mmCIF file of C-alpha atoms and ligand atoms in Angstrom:
data_model
loop_
_atom_site.group_PDB
_atom_site.id
_atom_site.type_symbol
_atom_site.label_atom_id
_atom_site.label_comp_id
_atom_site.label_asym_id
_atom_site.label_seq_id
_atom_site.Cartn_x
_atom_site.Cartn_y
_atom_site.Cartn_z
ATOM 1 C CA UNK A 146 107.276 115.838 79.132
ATOM 2 C CA UNK A 147 104.295 113.359 79.052
ATOM 3 C CA UNK A 148 102.519 112.333 82.249
ATOM 4 C CA UNK A 149 100.912 108.913 82.732
ATOM 5 C CA UNK A 150 98.372 109.073 85.809
ATOM 6 C CA UNK A 151 97.828 105.510 87.310
ATOM 7 C CA UNK A 152 94.415 105.547 88.156
ATOM 8 C CA UNK A 153 93.177 101.810 87.540
ATOM 9 C CA UNK A 154 93.126 100.548 91.460
ATOM 10 C CA UNK A 155 89.861 99.120 93.060
ATOM 11 C CA UNK A 156 91.034 100.624 96.588
ATOM 12 C CA UNK A 157 91.075 97.288 98.410
ATOM 13 C CA UNK A 158 92.692 99.063 101.775
ATOM 14 C CA UNK A 159 90.361 101.970 101.267
ATOM 15 C CA UNK A 160 87.617 99.918 101.832
ATOM 16 C CA UNK A 161 85.104 101.917 99.573
ATOM 17 C CA UNK A 162 82.547 100.493 97.458
ATOM 18 C CA UNK A 163 84.671 101.508 94.355
ATOM 19 C CA UNK A 164 88.124 102.927 92.863
ATOM 20 C CA UNK A 165 89.040 105.303 95.948
ATOM 21 C CA UNK A 166 90.025 108.139 93.403
ATOM 22 C CA UNK A 167 86.627 108.556 92.559
ATOM 23 C CA UNK A 168 85.912 109.488 96.238
ATOM 24 C CA UNK A 169 85.442 113.232 97.364
ATOM 25 C CA UNK A 170 87.650 114.998 99.513
ATOM 26 C CA UNK A 171 86.908 118.644 100.491
ATOM 27 C CA UNK A 172 84.645 118.931 98.265
ATOM 28 C CA UNK A 173 85.857 116.869 94.537
ATOM 29 C CA UNK A 174 87.149 113.502 93.302
ATOM 30 C CA UNK A 175 90.218 112.511 94.439
ATOM 31 C CA UNK A 176 91.420 112.207 91.059
ATOM 32 C CA UNK A 177 90.513 115.928 90.295
ATOM 33 C CA UNK A 178 92.941 117.371 92.559
ATOM 34 C CA UNK A 179 96.020 115.043 91.199
ATOM 35 C CA UNK A 180 94.673 116.195 87.520
ATOM 36 C CA UNK A 181 94.083 119.822 88.661
ATOM 37 C CA UNK A 182 97.962 119.709 89.720
ATOM 38 C CA UNK A 183 99.527 118.079 86.293
ATOM 39 C CA UNK A 184 97.426 120.978 84.438
ATOM 40 C CA UNK A 185 99.641 123.559 86.941
ATOM 41 C CA UNK A 186 102.906 122.232 85.822
ATOM 42 C CA UNK A 187 104.279 123.745 83.362
ATOM 43 C CA UNK A 188 106.311 121.025 82.020
ATOM 44 C CA UNK A 189 103.542 118.534 81.319
ATOM 45 C CA UNK A 190 102.170 118.904 78.186
ATOM 46 C CA UNK A 191 100.620 115.458 77.621
ATOM 47 C CA UNK A 192 98.564 113.430 80.318
ATOM 48 C CA UNK A 193 97.308 109.829 80.081
ATOM 49 C CA UNK A 194 94.718 108.667 82.850
ATOM 50 C CA UNK A 195 94.926 104.712 82.989
ATOM 51 C CA UNK A 196 92.024 103.311 84.394
ATOM 52 C CA UNK A 197 89.330 100.423 84.696
ATOM 53 C CA UNK A 198 86.397 100.393 81.892
ATOM 54 C CA UNK A 199 83.976 100.659 84.546
ATOM 55 C CA UNK A 200 85.119 104.132 85.559
ATOM 56 C CA UNK A 201 85.360 105.404 82.163
ATOM 57 C CA UNK A 202 82.706 107.540 82.505
ATOM 58 C CA UNK A 203 83.231 109.113 85.814
ATOM 59 C CA UNK A 204 86.934 109.603 84.474
ATOM 60 C CA UNK A 205 85.486 111.773 81.557
ATOM 61 C CA UNK A 206 83.525 113.696 83.573
ATOM 62 C CA UNK A 207 86.584 114.869 85.744
ATOM 63 C CA UNK A 208 88.308 115.461 82.800
ATOM 64 C CA UNK A 209 85.537 117.878 81.337
ATOM 65 C CA UNK A 210 85.456 119.617 84.394
ATOM 66 C CA UNK A 211 89.052 120.269 84.552
ATOM 67 C CA UNK A 212 88.899 122.172 81.297
ATOM 68 C CA UNK A 213 92.519 120.809 80.454
ATOM 69 C CA UNK A 214 94.319 123.219 77.746
ATOM 70 C CA UNK A 215 96.392 120.625 76.636
ATOM 71 C CA UNK A 216 95.649 116.776 75.411
ATOM 72 C CA UNK A 217 94.103 114.653 78.196
ATOM 73 C CA UNK A 218 93.899 111.172 77.035
ATOM 74 C CA UNK A 219 92.319 107.877 78.248
ATOM 75 C CA UNK A 220 93.932 104.277 78.391
ATOM 76 C CA UNK A 221 92.541 101.309 79.270
ATOM 77 C CA UNK A 222 94.632 99.649 82.709
ATOM 78 C CA UNK A 223 95.324 96.404 83.533
ATOM 79 C CA UNK A 224 95.164 94.448 86.863
ATOM 80 C CA UNK A 225 97.863 95.260 89.001
ATOM 81 C CA UNK A 226 99.312 98.852 88.912
ATOM 82 C CA UNK A 227 102.631 97.267 86.988
ATOM 83 C CA UNK A 228 100.234 96.195 84.137
ATOM 84 C CA UNK A 229 98.600 99.729 84.194
ATOM 85 C CA UNK A 230 102.000 101.544 83.559
ATOM 86 C CA UNK A 231 102.845 98.838 80.799
ATOM 87 C CA UNK A 232 99.658 99.956 79.024
ATOM 88 C CA UNK A 233 99.880 103.281 79.105
ATOM 89 C CA UNK A 234 103.573 103.546 77.914
ATOM 90 C CA UNK A 235 102.321 101.708 74.758
ATOM 91 C CA UNK A 236 99.897 104.468 74.317
ATOM 92 C CA UNK A 237 102.056 107.177 74.896
ATOM 93 C CA UNK A 238 102.565 109.366 71.658
ATOM 94 C CA UNK A 239 105.120 108.270 69.007
ATOM 95 C CA UNK A 240 107.263 111.642 70.413
ATOM 96 C CA UNK A 241 107.408 110.538 73.845
ATOM 97 C CA UNK A 242 110.904 111.110 74.985
ATOM 98 C CA UNK A 243 110.549 111.104 78.982
ATOM 99 C CA UNK A 244 108.019 110.614 80.885
ATOM 100 C CA UNK A 245 106.658 110.452 84.545
ATOM 101 C CA UNK A 246 104.572 108.002 86.100
ATOM 102 C CA UNK A 247 101.886 109.072 89.051
ATOM 103 C CA UNK A 248 99.547 107.844 91.071
ATOM 104 C CA UNK A 249 96.411 109.532 91.062
ATOM 105 C CA UNK A 250 95.940 108.612 94.435
ATOM 106 C CA UNK A 251 98.847 110.996 95.508
ATOM 107 C CA UNK A 252 96.499 113.969 95.135
ATOM 108 C CA UNK A 253 98.825 116.618 97.484
ATOM 109 C CA UNK A 254 101.422 116.539 94.602
ATOM 110 C CA UNK A 255 102.766 119.765 94.130
ATOM 111 C CA UNK A 256 103.097 121.349 90.091
ATOM 112 C CA UNK A 257 106.473 121.951 91.461
ATOM 113 C CA UNK A 258 107.520 118.830 92.286
ATOM 114 C CA UNK A 259 106.476 117.433 88.629
ATOM 115 C CA UNK A 260 107.999 120.080 87.291
ATOM 116 C CA UNK A 261 111.533 119.256 89.255
ATOM 117 C CA UNK A 262 111.375 115.414 87.902
ATOM 118 C CA UNK A 263 110.612 116.628 84.848
ATOM 119 C CA UNK A 264 113.368 118.736 84.752
ATOM 120 C CA UNK A 265 115.806 115.857 85.794
ATOM 121 C CA UNK A 266 114.351 113.869 83.147
ATOM 122 C CA UNK A 267 114.952 116.361 80.422
ATOM 123 C CA UNK A 268 118.182 116.304 81.515
ATOM 124 C CA UNK A 269 118.571 112.746 80.934
ATOM 125 C CA UNK A 270 118.302 111.104 84.524
ATOM 126 C CA UNK A 271 115.770 108.633 86.022
ATOM 127 C CA UNK A 272 114.389 109.482 89.254
ATOM 128 C CA UNK A 273 111.746 109.446 91.931
ATOM 129 C CA UNK A 274 110.204 111.392 94.351
ATOM 130 C CA UNK A 275 111.079 110.210 97.742
ATOM 131 C CA UNK A 276 111.201 111.155 101.205
ATOM 132 C CA UNK A 277 113.551 110.238 104.164
ATOM 133 C CA UNK A 278 111.948 108.003 106.696
ATOM 134 C CA UNK A 279 111.565 109.366 110.358
ATOM 135 C CA UNK A 280 110.818 106.418 112.169
ATOM 136 C CA UNK A 281 112.742 103.909 113.357
ATOM 137 C CA UNK A 282 111.978 100.924 110.946
ATOM 138 C CA UNK A 283 111.735 97.506 112.556
ATOM 139 C CA UNK A 284 111.954 94.204 110.514
ATOM 140 C CA UNK A 285 109.583 91.637 112.024
ATOM 141 C CA UNK A 286 109.143 88.058 110.935
ATOM 142 C CA UNK A 287 105.786 86.386 110.257
ATOM 143 C CA UNK A 288 105.277 85.895 113.986
ATOM 144 C CA UNK A 289 105.844 89.334 115.119
ATOM 145 C CA UNK A 290 109.082 88.890 116.465
ATOM 146 C CA UNK A 291 111.600 91.547 115.481
ATOM 147 C CA UNK A 292 114.734 90.647 113.363
ATOM 148 C CA UNK A 293 116.101 93.752 112.603
ATOM 149 C CA UNK A 294 116.636 97.798 113.158
ATOM 150 C CA UNK A 295 117.994 98.753 109.827
ATOM 151 C CA UNK A 296 120.002 102.450 109.514
ATOM 152 C CA UNK A 297 117.637 104.787 109.361
ATOM 153 C CA UNK A 298 119.992 107.333 107.540
ATOM 154 C CA UNK A 299 119.937 105.684 104.417
ATOM 155 C CA UNK A 300 116.175 104.884 104.325
ATOM 156 C CA UNK A 301 113.762 106.870 101.985
ATOM 157 C CA UNK A 302 110.271 106.217 101.524
ATOM 158 C CA UNK A 303 109.405 105.906 97.600
ATOM 159 C CA UNK A 304 106.815 108.447 96.257
ATOM 160 C CA UNK A 305 106.021 109.528 92.762
ATOM 161 C CA UNK A 306 106.162 111.152 90.293
ATOM 162 C CA UNK A 307 108.596 108.981 89.132
ATOM 163 C CA UNK A 308 110.493 109.821 85.344
ATOM 164 C CA UNK A 309 112.418 107.843 83.026
ATOM 165 C CA UNK A 310 113.507 107.846 79.749
ATOM 166 C CA UNK A 311 110.318 106.594 77.576
ATOM 167 C CA UNK A 312 112.382 103.559 75.652
ATOM 168 C CA UNK A 313 114.662 102.398 78.842
ATOM 169 C CA UNK A 314 111.301 101.921 80.939
ATOM 170 C CA UNK A 315 109.474 100.810 77.713
ATOM 171 C CA UNK A 316 112.381 98.244 77.782
ATOM 172 C CA UNK A 317 112.625 97.536 81.491
ATOM 173 C CA UNK A 318 108.834 96.551 81.360
ATOM 174 C CA UNK A 319 109.221 94.530 78.757
ATOM 175 C CA UNK A 320 112.085 92.425 80.796
ATOM 176 C CA UNK A 321 109.740 91.834 83.912
ATOM 177 C CA UNK A 322 107.034 90.904 81.733
ATOM 178 C CA UNK A 323 109.447 88.040 80.121
ATOM 179 C CA UNK A 324 111.125 87.187 83.864
ATOM 180 C CA UNK A 325 107.595 87.342 85.372
ATOM 181 C CA UNK A 326 109.087 90.151 87.989
ATOM 182 C CA UNK A 327 106.301 91.998 90.000
ATOM 183 C CA UNK A 328 107.184 94.893 91.784
ATOM 184 C CA UNK A 329 105.392 97.747 93.163
ATOM 185 C CA UNK A 330 107.157 100.983 92.012
ATOM 186 C CA UNK A 331 108.868 101.078 88.319
ATOM 187 C CA UNK A 332 111.770 102.323 89.849
ATOM 188 C CA UNK A 333 112.458 98.587 91.053
ATOM 189 C CA UNK A 334 112.455 97.420 87.603
ATOM 190 C CA UNK A 335 115.262 100.304 86.916
ATOM 191 C CA UNK A 336 117.033 98.707 90.394
ATOM 192 C CA UNK A 337 117.017 95.229 89.244
ATOM 193 C CA UNK A 338 118.325 96.244 85.912
ATOM 194 C CA UNK A 339 121.145 97.918 87.494
ATOM 195 C CA UNK A 340 119.920 101.146 85.846
ATOM 196 C CA UNK A 341 120.779 104.170 88.201
ATOM 197 C CA UNK A 342 118.003 105.848 89.187
ATOM 198 C CA UNK A 343 118.169 108.687 91.965
ATOM 199 C CA UNK A 344 115.614 110.472 94.431
ATOM 200 C CA UNK A 345 114.677 114.064 94.714
ATOM 201 C CA UNK A 346 113.235 115.112 98.249
ATOM 202 C CA UNK A 347 109.839 115.798 98.040
ATOM 203 C CA UNK A 348 107.850 117.396 100.462
ATOM 204 C CA UNK A 349 105.984 114.373 103.604
ATOM 205 C CA UNK A 350 102.552 116.062 102.570
ATOM 206 C CA UNK A 351 103.108 114.276 99.344
ATOM 207 C CA UNK A 352 101.322 111.185 100.499
ATOM 208 C CA UNK A 353 99.428 108.176 98.885
ATOM 209 C CA UNK A 354 95.565 107.789 99.902
ATOM 210 C CA UNK A 355 95.953 104.486 101.177
ATOM 211 C CA UNK A 356 93.448 103.932 104.359
ATOM 212 C CA UNK A 357 90.559 106.207 105.360
ATOM 213 C CA UNK A 358 92.776 107.862 107.606
ATOM 214 C CA UNK A 359 94.440 108.803 104.571
ATOM 215 C CA UNK A 360 90.826 110.979 103.144
ATOM 216 C CA UNK A 361 90.974 112.860 106.829
ATOM 217 C CA UNK A 362 94.708 113.936 106.400
ATOM 218 C CA UNK A 363 94.279 114.942 102.418
ATOM 219 C CA UNK A 364 90.876 117.046 103.437
ATOM 220 C CA UNK A 365 92.771 118.907 106.030
ATOM 221 C CA UNK A 366 95.824 119.662 103.579
ATOM 222 C CA UNK A 367 93.766 120.776 101.368
ATOM 223 C CA UNK A 368 91.600 123.126 103.702
ATOM 224 C CA UNK A 369 95.003 124.537 104.769
ATOM 225 C CA UNK A 370 96.276 125.247 101.379
ATOM 226 C CA UNK A 371 93.128 127.405 100.946
ATOM 227 C CA UNK A 372 93.418 129.166 104.111
ATOM 228 C CA UNK A 373 90.773 127.287 105.750
ATOM 229 C CA UNK A 374 92.778 125.816 108.634
ATOM 230 C CA UNK A 375 94.691 127.792 111.267
ATOM 231 C CA UNK A 376 98.165 126.712 111.447
ATOM 232 C CA UNK A 377 99.833 124.916 114.586
ATOM 233 C CA UNK A 378 99.216 126.971 117.766
ATOM 234 C CA UNK A 379 102.692 128.273 119.426
HETATM 235 N N1 CTP B 630 95.786 97.680 88.366
HETATM 236 C C1 CTP B 630 96.285 99.004 88.903
HETATM 237 C C2 CTP B 630 96.136 99.193 90.237
HETATM 238 C C3 CTP B 630 96.612 100.474 90.969
HETATM 239 N N2 CTP B 630 96.445 101.505 90.155
HETATM 240 C C4 CTP B 630 96.719 103.052 90.538
HETATM 241 O O1 CTP B 630 98.223 102.561 91.189
HETATM 242 C C5 CTP B 630 98.206 103.696 92.117
HETATM 243 C C6 CTP B 630 98.803 103.067 93.417
HETATM 244 O O2 CTP B 630 98.044 102.027 93.872
HETATM 245 P P1 CTP B 630 97.632 101.470 95.135
HETATM 246 O O3 CTP B 630 97.506 102.495 96.180
HETATM 247 O O4 CTP B 630 97.829 100.869 95.896
HETATM 248 O O5 CTP B 630 95.819 101.946 94.820
HETATM 249 P P2 CTP B 630 94.491 100.344 94.785
HETATM 250 O O6 CTP B 630 95.521 99.519 94.029
HETATM 251 O O7 CTP B 630 93.591 101.053 94.355
HETATM 252 O O8 CTP B 630 94.445 100.293 96.772
HETATM 253 P P3 CTP B 630 94.811 99.015 97.116
HETATM 254 O O9 CTP B 630 96.124 98.333 96.821
HETATM 255 O O10 CTP B 630 94.382 99.131 98.607
HETATM 256 O O11 CTP B 630 93.537 97.933 96.248
HETATM 257 C C7 CTP B 630 96.986 103.973 92.502
HETATM 258 O O12 CTP B 630 96.930 105.505 91.582
HETATM 259 C C8 CTP B 630 96.042 103.345 91.412
HETATM 260 O O13 CTP B 630 94.842 103.932 90.874
HETATM 261 C C9 CTP B 630 96.702 101.450 88.982
HETATM 262 O O14 CTP B 630 97.001 101.980 88.139
HETATM 263 N N3 CTP B 630 96.129 99.885 88.139
HETATM 264 C C1 LIG B 631 104.508 103.969 93.620
HETATM 265 C C2 LIG B 631 104.456 103.783 95.038
HETATM 266 O O1 LIG B 631 103.613 104.994 94.843
HETATM 267 C C3 LIG B 631 105.488 104.162 95.511
HETATM 268 O O2 LIG B 631 105.251 104.553 96.411
HETATM 269 C C4 LIG B 631 103.800 102.830 95.652
HETATM 270 O O3 LIG B 631 104.939 101.603 95.413
HETATM 271 C C5 LIG B 631 102.530 102.023 95.081
HETATM 272 O O4 LIG B 631 101.632 101.948 95.433
HETATM 273 P P1 LIG B 631 101.376 99.916 96.149
HETATM 274 O O5 LIG B 631 100.074 100.395 97.034
HETATM 275 O O6 LIG B 631 102.476 99.778 97.446
HETATM 276 O O7 LIG B 631 101.101 99.578 95.047
#
């Protein structure tokens, strides 16, 4: 299975001076944790990291420190996540038939989740990691007034990895570019084209590091995985 790590963002909501994936959490850059998980996945045999030119040296240093035992390729990203994925798809080797797209910002991803998504794609499916919503969700207008409370039982929060047959995802991106569609994840392109996409239940720990609070959560999760944090008191 081929994996594209989307790492070309700017981290505006993080409020950092540069790319949030280069911020250290539990002693290592966010991207290093994502790459470590990818390299621990048995199913992944080729990795493309899509980044901005300004970050190339830093990303290459992270890759070198990970001492990868399979190809890890640098790809220049675009203005939006959608553009970056599109460029990543164009850079896949000719033999790639299935691809997982993963946000570098989801650095708590577990290798088992990558393996599970890869197995689904190898079986011919398009799937995304997702987790059932646990809050009551409100639809609110521009003035802050509540319009509706959608039935929570059918709501899932989309995550990555998201996995697809390469040819179909390339076609979906080409259609999006032609039609001017703008989406925040790849599954949304399949949805617009009426192509089936399924969810694979993922642990809620698979968060996207978006705001400074998420750095605190990630540090705690990584510390707990290393046995450095006591569990909840009973
Ligand atoms: N032009 C872009 C924008 C985003 N991403 C990647 O897509 C993932 C999810 O995006 P997001 O959390 O929105 O990252 P940023 O764009 O960095 O954050 P913000 O929207 O707050 O600026 C991240 O791993 C990010 O690096 C990307 O590859 N190319
Ligand atoms: C793909 C994604 O991670 C699914 O939750 C998300 O849509 C991408 O992040 P963004 O911040 O919405 O661009």
